[in-house]
Each structure stands twice: as structure tokens, then as C-alpha cells.
Amino acid sequence: MLLLVGGFLVLMLIGVPVAVSMATASVLYLVLYGVAPDIIAAQRMIAGVESFPLLAVPFFILAGNLMNIAGVTGRIYAFALALVGWMKGGLAQVNIIGSVIFSGMSGTALADAAGIGTIEIKAMKDHGYPIEAAVGVTAASATLGPIFPPSLPFVIYGMMANVSIGALFMAGILPGVVMTVLMMVTVAIFAYRRGWGSDTSFELGRLAEAAGEVLVVAAFPLACYLLVQLGLSINVAVGIALLVLIAADWYFNFSAVMALMTPVILIGGMTMGWFTPTEAAMAAVIWSLFLGLVRYRTMTLRTLAKASFDTIETTASVLFIVTAASIFAWLLTVSQAAQLFSTFIFALTDNKWVFLILVNVLMLVVGCFLDTIAAITILVPILLPVAAVYGINPVHFGLIMTLNLMIGLLHPPLGMVLFVLSRVAKLSVERTTMAILPWLVPLIVALILITFIPAITLWLPTQMGLIR
């Protein structure tokens, strides 16, 4: 086990990519110790990606890329500006609300930071906000992407832990709301102390228009439900409601209704049993193409090709990490690492809350060194059996693990969001780090609440019958 873990750490420290480090350390361990035939390495790596839930990964990534080129990002920003831009610290509040909406399309923190984050940082800077404030709030709000559904880390966790991905998606909604409220309170405190004003005048008409668009979007699933109650099949009901909505959008020329429909299609479809996560991701891709090619007419063959190649590149990197982590995690199990860890933890404490504190500390450290997907793939087989002994619900544990790893993306030395925002804002990594540190406070408070109040996570999926 020392060769496996030590080889992995040494390779990472000298700058070898995470996936290559895991694969190389695994092959060396197999060759030197002969614990299994060499062909096992290839078989385990292939088995790691032979999973139906993983089909959702490329479609979620493609949907996020298509939404960017369809012009949806700008519309979401304009909608959020109308909704909360009149508050003190308006553009910072817009930053958070925009990320909440965009999270229903991208599913990753990096996509959020690089997508809508680019617009938000420029707008805040142009309105006189310190660049550090713009970077800090953008980094904090980017963590909402993998907490609100859909979420790529939840897909990977659900596959590894054999947990309902739909239950994980629903479990992320209330924690996401808690995080949003805490961030907005933090912005209000900064606005009061630093004298930030509003960034757009309060106009009842604009606010009413934005609220009206929310009601129109919310009416869609309600209309589908009522049509089903009248005796129509679900397919016919959805088709009729969608056609009426499209006709209304063309007639009234709503600013963001069609963009806001993306998370409704994804979340509502899975909630009401219309889609599996993979089917929901495919529906989001089709909807994105409709918006870009038909409704907004912003897509060209060139931009479609770029979105496709970006998706291929990102999917390949994610699946390569999953394959390498699969053989690495299997060898950790074979080498009795899970049993050794269990024995060590049980010797320390028999209290599940103390165990969760230890897990939080471990995950916060791991999150700033390892890619999120790799961390989940490696650590779930080790930590989840221990969590089960303590009686911790696997859905609750998945939320704790994901939020910890998202926070890990923000802090040095290797937090990926840190480097993305450093490049976007043209700041040094050191200045970016100092800008982000104050915004870790609401995230840590949210982590404490989610860890020690399981009902925040489990209430919604329990009420919907997704878990017992």
C-alpha cells in the first residue's frame, strides 16, 4: 500500500497529471507485487466507465457549452439584474443569483466560474467594485453549480456509492438554498461596511416583469400536472404545455423565460419521473440546440463545432480520471486500505459526529490537491463503508463530500477555480487567493449546518419518496 500511495503522491508532486499519476502507480504496484494478472489493470479501467449513469456526463457538459454559445448566459445575467440589481451591492447579489440559475445548466464549478463568471467580473469591475470583491463573490457562487442539480460530482458519486442520482439531485436543493442565503447575507454585510450602493434603480415594472417570468416558468410543470389529471398522457401533456409556452414567448418576447426553462426541464423532468438523469441531460442538449438555432439564432456551424470539440476534450479528461481512479481505488481495496482506515477511525472515536468532523478536515485538504472526480472515485470505496457503520445516510454523506471538495477548489495550493479566476480576472494567484479567503466563511458555515443538521439534505428526497 505504501508503494501505491507513495508513488502516486511523488508523481503528483513532481508535476505529473493526476490521472497519469494514479495509472502509473497502479501499474507499478501490479507489476512489483503481482497481486493480480497485468490484464486486470485494463479490465478494471474499462469497468470503471462501463456505467449507464456516466452517459449523463458528456450530455451535461455539452448542454452547458451549448447554453454558453446560445446567448443564454447574457440573458440570465440580465434577468438576475432586474431581479436583485436594485439591492445594495446589487451586482454582487446578481452574481449569486446568476450562478444559482446557471448551475441548473452546467453542473460544474469550473463551467460556472469560466462561463457566467467572466461576464460578472467584468460588470462588477466596470461599476467600480474592487476586482478582489468581484473575484471573491464569483468564486464563492461558483460552488453552487455542483450542489444544485444537475451535478457531475453527484453522477459520479451515485455511480460509485450505488445511490439514486435522482435522490442526490433533490437532496442538493435545500443545501443550495442555504448556501445562497448565506452568501447574499455576506454580500449585504460587505455592502453595508464598504458603502456599496445599488447598481440599478428600483423599478417596479422591471421587477414585476422578472417576477412574472418566474411565474410563467413555474406554471409549466403545474400545467403538465393538470393536463395529466384531465386524462392526457404525460408525453401529450408536456408537448401541449411546451407548444403553448413557445408560442407565448414568441408573442410576448420574454427576456429569459426560455433560458429559465432549462433547469425546469432537467430538475422537473427528473422530479416528476419523466426522465432518468441521462435522458434529462439529452433533453437539455436538444433544448439548447432549439434555443441557439431556432429561438435566438446565435449558433453557427463554427460555434457548434467548437462546443462539440470542447465537450469531447472535457469528457475525455473526466473519463480518463475515472478509469485511472477505478484501478487505483480497486488496488486500495485489495491492499486492505479500507480496513486499515476503518480500524484507525474506530480506535479514535465511536461518535459519528466526531467522524464527520474528521471527514470534513480530510476532504478540505484532499479537495485542494485532487481533482473532484478523482477524489470521489478514490475515497468513496474507503469512506462510505465506515460511514455506513456509523449509521450515516449515503445521500447525506454524498452532499458533505461534494461540498467539501467544492470548497477545496477555492483554496491553495492547487484549487482549480483559483487558477481559472486568476486567468479570467488577470490577477496573480496570490491576489486571487487573498480575495477569495473572506468568502470561504459563508461556505464553511453552510458546511457545518449541512453536516450537523441532516434534515437539510434529507427532507426533500424523503418527502418525494426517493429515500426512506
XYZ file of C-alpha atoms in Angstrom:
468
model
C 0.000 0.000 0.000
C 2.901 2.368 0.749
C 4.233 1.923 -2.792
C 0.797 2.610 -4.271
C 0.018 5.740 -2.267
C 3.635 6.930 -2.062
C 4.199 6.518 -5.806
C 1.016 8.444 -6.540
C 1.984 11.329 -4.230
C 5.561 11.551 -5.530
C 4.409 11.627 -9.150
C 1.869 14.347 -8.362
C 4.445 16.439 -6.504
C 6.797 16.436 -9.481
C 4.007 17.733 -11.726
C 2.652 14.588 -13.398
C -1.125 14.910 -14.134
C -3.386 13.303 -11.532
C -4.825 10.625 -13.839
C -1.392 9.624 -15.148
C -0.020 9.525 -11.584
C -2.789 7.165 -10.458
C -2.480 4.903 -13.501
C 1.341 4.716 -13.257
C 1.350 3.995 -9.517
C -1.303 1.298 -10.030
C 0.609 -0.452 -12.828
C 3.867 -0.342 -10.807
C 2.076 -1.887 -7.822
C 0.617 -4.654 -10.000
C 3.952 -5.425 -11.655
C 6.099 -5.413 -8.500
C 3.708 -7.170 -6.121
C 1.914 -9.433 -8.586
C -1.406 -9.175 -6.717
C -3.268 -9.874 -9.980
C -2.502 -10.524 -13.662
C -1.436 -7.442 -15.625
C -4.545 -7.647 -17.782
C -6.573 -6.834 -14.649
C -5.437 -3.201 -14.908
C -7.046 -2.790 -18.333
C -10.167 -4.691 -17.269
C -10.682 -2.604 -14.144
C -10.134 0.651 -16.047
C -12.706 -0.344 -18.683
C -15.134 -1.495 -15.973
C -14.789 1.916 -14.342
C -16.514 3.633 -17.266
C -18.943 0.839 -18.219
C -21.806 2.518 -16.413
C -25.129 3.824 -17.750
C -25.223 6.820 -15.344
C -21.896 8.019 -16.796
C -23.653 8.602 -20.129
C -25.087 11.719 -18.496
C -21.615 13.252 -18.182
C -20.945 14.212 -21.832
C -24.540 15.405 -22.307
C -24.430 17.679 -19.250
C -21.101 19.088 -20.438
C -22.426 19.586 -23.977
C -25.615 21.253 -22.688
C -23.523 23.737 -20.671
C -21.320 24.527 -23.677
C -24.326 24.953 -25.977
C -26.035 27.248 -23.464
C -22.982 29.492 -23.491
C -22.964 29.879 -27.277
C -26.780 30.174 -27.459
C -26.602 33.503 -25.661
C -28.355 32.151 -22.583
C -25.630 33.343 -20.201
C -26.201 37.007 -21.050
C -29.976 36.633 -20.719
C -29.623 35.008 -17.309
C -27.410 37.886 -16.208
C -29.933 40.476 -17.420
C -32.744 38.618 -15.652
C -30.813 38.460 -12.370
C -30.008 42.184 -12.693
C -33.713 43.017 -12.966
C -34.489 40.752 -10.002
C -31.887 41.859 -7.426
C -29.707 44.567 -9.030
C -31.542 47.293 -7.070
C -30.301 45.922 -3.724
C -27.182 47.313 -2.018
C -24.202 45.543 -3.502
C -26.503 44.842 -6.436
C -24.061 43.298 -8.894
C -22.625 41.052 -6.186
C -26.168 39.819 -5.480
C -26.700 39.413 -9.228
C -23.523 37.326 -9.312
C -25.005 34.883 -6.794
C -28.492 34.662 -8.340
C -26.961 34.255 -11.811
C -24.856 31.347 -10.558
C -27.922 29.716 -8.980
C -29.716 29.770 -12.335
C -26.648 28.832 -14.384
C -25.969 25.889 -12.046
C -29.140 24.294 -13.406
C -27.400 24.030 -16.775
C -23.693 23.423 -16.247
C -23.339 21.128 -13.212
C -19.705 22.076 -12.605
C -17.991 24.820 -10.630
C -15.389 25.395 -13.346
C -18.052 25.920 -16.042
C -19.824 28.421 -13.801
C -16.615 30.325 -12.997
C -15.455 30.428 -16.615
C -18.929 30.983 -18.144
C -21.162 33.471 -16.377
C -18.254 34.405 -14.057
C -16.488 36.132 -16.956
C -19.478 38.448 -17.525
C -19.979 39.079 -13.804
C -16.380 40.033 -13.025
C -16.231 42.478 -15.955
C -19.570 44.081 -14.997
C -18.598 44.484 -11.331
C -15.229 45.949 -12.280
C -16.870 48.402 -14.729
C -19.266 49.541 -11.979
C -16.423 50.415 -9.624
C -16.270 47.337 -7.433
C -12.765 46.295 -6.326
C -11.541 43.483 -8.544
C -10.876 41.414 -5.410
C -14.552 41.661 -4.405
C -15.659 40.585 -7.877
C -13.317 37.593 -7.857
C -14.270 36.573 -4.307
C -18.023 36.533 -4.795
C -17.664 34.815 -8.192
C -15.544 32.065 -6.644
C -17.970 31.510 -3.764
C -21.036 31.442 -6.003
C -19.344 29.015 -8.434
C -19.533 26.308 -5.746
C -23.327 26.320 -6.169
C -23.013 24.621 -9.569
C -22.378 21.083 -8.295
C -24.792 21.438 -5.326
C -27.921 22.486 -7.215
C -28.979 19.827 -9.735
C -27.759 18.750 -12.191
C -24.330 17.910 -10.814
C -21.497 15.933 -12.373
C -19.965 15.060 -8.966
C -23.356 13.663 -7.881
C -23.455 11.475 -11.003
C -20.009 10.062 -10.221
C -20.795 9.654 -6.503
C -24.121 7.955 -7.260
C -22.365 5.502 -9.566
C -19.601 4.733 -7.049
C -21.886 4.531 -3.993
C -24.787 2.777 -5.760
C -27.108 5.597 -4.652
C -30.041 7.065 -6.601
C -28.742 10.006 -8.621
C -32.251 11.488 -8.609
C -32.234 11.389 -4.785
C -28.849 13.144 -4.750
C -30.115 15.819 -7.124
C -33.158 16.510 -4.958
C -31.010 16.420 -1.798
C -28.888 19.262 -3.175
C -31.733 21.790 -3.497
C -32.199 22.833 0.154
C -28.444 22.904 0.898
C -28.072 25.063 -2.223
C -30.744 27.445 -0.917
C -28.968 27.628 2.464
C -25.672 28.449 0.725
C -27.366 31.087 -1.452
C -28.953 32.829 1.544
C -25.673 32.834 3.487
C -23.799 34.302 0.516
C -26.420 37.007 -0.011
C -26.247 37.917 3.699
C -22.452 38.116 3.373
C -22.812 40.471 0.399
C -25.231 42.644 2.407
C -22.685 42.857 5.257
C -19.875 43.822 2.858
C -22.153 46.357 1.144
C -23.004 47.976 4.484
C -19.396 48.100 5.722
C -17.808 49.224 2.433
C -20.544 51.542 1.220
C -21.579 49.596 -1.864
C -24.753 51.015 -3.361
C -27.311 49.597 -5.758
C -26.349 49.205 -9.406
C -29.699 49.798 -10.996
C -32.636 51.887 -9.900
C -35.591 50.199 -8.287
C -38.240 49.949 -10.981
C -41.415 48.181 -10.018
C -42.143 47.461 -13.685
C -38.823 45.646 -14.266
C -39.153 43.729 -11.014
C -42.729 42.753 -11.829
C -41.635 41.637 -15.306
C -38.865 39.450 -13.842
C -41.240 38.021 -11.232
C -43.797 37.391 -13.974
C -41.259 35.394 -15.954
C -40.557 33.263 -12.875
C -44.304 32.611 -12.550
C -44.575 31.683 -16.241
C -41.759 29.161 -15.862
C -43.217 27.805 -12.612
C -46.594 27.392 -14.336
C -45.116 24.926 -16.844
C -44.837 21.873 -14.529
C -48.177 22.824 -12.930
C -49.837 22.898 -16.365
C -48.338 19.493 -17.188
C -49.684 18.068 -13.931
C -53.192 19.452 -14.517
C -53.301 18.124 -18.087
C -52.327 14.673 -16.820
C -55.104 14.885 -14.205
C -57.538 15.635 -17.044
C -56.645 12.295 -18.587
C -53.896 13.126 -21.084
C -50.720 11.066 -21.250
C -47.591 12.675 -19.827
C -45.995 12.948 -23.287
C -49.022 14.731 -24.745
C -49.315 16.993 -21.667
C -45.666 18.065 -21.852
C -45.941 18.609 -25.611
C -49.043 20.821 -25.322
C -47.589 22.859 -22.418
C -44.304 23.315 -24.286
C -46.003 24.458 -27.504
C -48.133 26.986 -25.579
C -45.029 28.272 -23.788
C -43.051 28.644 -27.041
C -45.962 30.481 -28.697
C -46.315 32.803 -25.684
C -42.568 33.506 -25.704
C -42.635 34.438 -29.385
C -45.686 36.667 -28.907
C -44.630 38.444 -25.684
C -40.865 38.269 -26.399
C -39.888 37.344 -22.842
C -36.287 38.146 -21.980
C -35.351 34.958 -20.123
C -38.277 32.524 -19.937
C -36.823 30.090 -22.459
C -33.419 30.221 -20.767
C -35.000 29.587 -17.357
C -36.810 26.567 -18.778
C -33.559 24.592 -18.948
C -33.318 23.855 -15.208
C -37.093 23.227 -15.178
C -36.726 20.605 -17.902
C -33.818 18.996 -16.058
C -34.988 19.187 -12.446
C -38.741 18.997 -13.048
C -38.350 16.132 -15.502
C -36.385 14.029 -13.021
C -38.575 15.012 -10.071
C -41.788 14.002 -11.834
C -40.278 10.812 -13.199
C -40.262 11.877 -16.844
C -36.516 11.372 -17.266
C -33.585 9.487 -15.878
C -30.574 11.809 -15.323
C -29.117 10.703 -18.662
C -32.380 11.355 -20.504
C -32.689 14.726 -18.760
C -29.203 15.662 -19.943
C -30.129 14.671 -23.518
C -33.321 16.762 -23.249
C -31.214 19.728 -22.113
C -28.966 19.317 -25.173
C -31.986 19.262 -27.514
C -33.461 22.316 -25.786
C -30.115 24.134 -26.040
C -29.985 23.434 -29.769
C -33.546 24.706 -30.166
C -32.685 27.954 -28.374
C -29.466 28.542 -30.284
C -30.634 27.525 -33.762
C -34.319 28.487 -33.755
C -35.283 30.884 -30.953
C -32.231 33.123 -30.519
C -30.409 32.178 -33.762
C -26.995 32.699 -32.235
C -25.388 29.367 -33.203
C -23.290 28.826 -36.299
C -21.540 25.737 -37.609
C -18.271 27.152 -36.283
C -19.601 27.666 -32.737
C -21.320 24.270 -32.780
C -18.054 22.630 -33.801
C -16.197 24.465 -31.032
C -18.784 23.398 -28.419
C -18.534 19.803 -29.648
C -14.732 19.713 -29.503
C -14.723 21.369 -26.064
C -17.177 18.701 -24.887
C -15.025 15.897 -26.304
C -11.932 17.316 -24.613
C -13.619 17.773 -21.222
C -15.379 14.383 -21.363
C -12.144 12.629 -22.284
C -10.316 14.198 -19.327
C -13.148 13.315 -16.916
C -13.418 9.706 -18.108
C -9.630 9.265 -18.115
C -9.602 10.330 -14.473
C -12.458 7.911 -13.730
C -10.677 4.991 -15.418
C -7.375 5.664 -13.644
C -9.103 6.223 -10.308
C -11.071 2.973 -10.728
C -7.967 0.771 -10.816
C -6.333 2.865 -8.082
C -9.388 2.559 -5.813
C -9.631 -1.191 -6.515
C -5.994 -1.701 -5.518
C -6.557 0.312 -2.334
C -9.364 -2.125 -1.506
C -7.245 -5.173 -2.382
C -4.390 -3.855 -0.217
C -6.779 -3.630 2.768
C -6.534 0.182 2.924
C -10.254 0.474 3.699
C -9.983 -1.985 6.599
C -6.886 -0.255 7.970
C -8.624 3.106 7.774
C -11.737 1.703 9.459
C -9.694 0.237 12.292
C -7.848 3.522 12.739
C -11.061 5.590 12.817
C -12.875 3.232 15.186
C -9.883 3.387 17.517
C -10.161 7.185 17.553
C -13.880 7.532 18.174
C -17.216 5.746 18.211
C -19.129 9.030 17.793
C -20.445 9.674 14.281
C -20.257 13.470 14.677
C -16.561 13.290 15.524
C -16.129 11.026 12.493
C -17.861 13.613 10.277
C -15.577 16.346 11.621
C -12.555 14.195 10.712
C -14.027 13.554 7.248
C -14.569 17.291 6.713
C -10.961 18.061 7.602
C -9.708 15.248 5.335
C -11.898 16.349 2.409
C -10.953 20.018 2.676
C -7.294 19.025 2.413
C -7.847 16.475 -0.363
C -10.055 18.896 -2.315
C -7.242 21.367 -2.928
C -4.872 18.685 -4.246
C -7.035 16.189 -6.131
C -9.482 16.645 -8.973
C -13.055 16.332 -7.661
C -13.904 13.302 -9.815
C -10.676 11.519 -8.830
C -11.225 12.271 -5.137
C -14.761 10.863 -5.213
C -13.717 7.754 -7.125
C -10.821 7.015 -4.764
C -12.369 7.901 -1.415
C -15.940 6.605 -1.705
C -14.908 2.906 -1.504
C -12.817 3.727 1.585
C -15.036 6.154 3.480
C -18.570 5.035 2.647
C -18.378 1.611 4.399
C -17.119 3.381 7.538
C -19.908 5.955 7.290
C -22.442 3.119 6.993
C -21.215 1.601 10.275
C -21.825 4.951 11.966
C -25.358 4.981 10.527
C -24.795 7.950 8.210
C -27.159 8.101 5.247
C -25.171 7.744 1.977
C -27.115 10.629 0.373
C -26.223 12.915 3.286
C -22.619 11.728 3.096
C -22.550 12.492 -0.640
C -23.613 16.098 -0.021
C -20.963 16.520 2.679
C -18.262 15.062 0.436
C -19.220 17.161 -2.595
C -19.441 20.457 -0.702
C -16.062 19.843 0.928
C -14.470 19.152 -2.438
C -16.078 22.284 -3.912
C -14.594 24.404 -1.129
C -11.282 22.678 -1.822
C -11.411 24.062 -5.375
C -11.141 27.578 -3.957
C -8.092 27.440 -1.742
C -4.379 26.975 -2.418
C -2.152 25.368 -3.393
C -3.967 23.677 -6.289
C -7.611 24.816 -6.213
C -8.739 24.768 -9.869
C -11.310 27.593 -9.547
C -8.496 29.673 -8.074
C -6.485 29.338 -11.296
C -9.494 29.802 -13.605
C -10.487 33.082 -11.932
C -6.889 34.222 -11.753
C -6.760 33.909 -15.539
C -10.211 35.451 -16.108
C -9.536 38.457 -13.827
C -5.869 38.807 -14.897
C -4.758 38.713 -11.245
C -1.835 36.891 -9.702
C -2.697 33.650 -7.908
C -1.593 35.270 -4.632
C -4.013 38.221 -5.005
C -6.776 35.867 -6.137
C -6.227 33.718 -3.054
C -6.447 36.701 -0.693
C -9.599 37.882 -2.498
C -11.313 34.517 -2.031
C -10.440 33.904 1.649
C -13.224 36.073 3.215
C -15.814 34.319 1.058
C -14.887 30.946 2.493
C -16.668 31.967 5.728
C -20.281 31.533 4.458
C -19.256 28.288 2.761
C -17.778 26.882 5.975
C -20.905 27.945 7.903
C -23.048 26.171 5.278
C -20.840 23.084 5.555
C -21.286 22.997 9.347
C -25.072 23.338 9.041
C -25.338 20.650 6.347
C -23.059 18.297 8.283
C -24.790 18.535 11.648
C -28.410 19.017 10.502
C -29.047 16.042 8.173
C -32.672 17.125 7.639
C -31.480 19.996 5.426
C -30.239 17.378 2.980
C -32.663 14.505 3.516
C -36.047 16.192 3.985
C -36.861 16.859 0.322
C -35.872 13.446 -1.155
C -37.634 11.750 1.771
C -40.855 13.715 1.178
C -40.702 12.786 -2.507
C -40.283 9.106 -1.713
C -36.802 8.861 -3.236
C -35.251 7.634 0.013
C -36.659 6.223 3.243
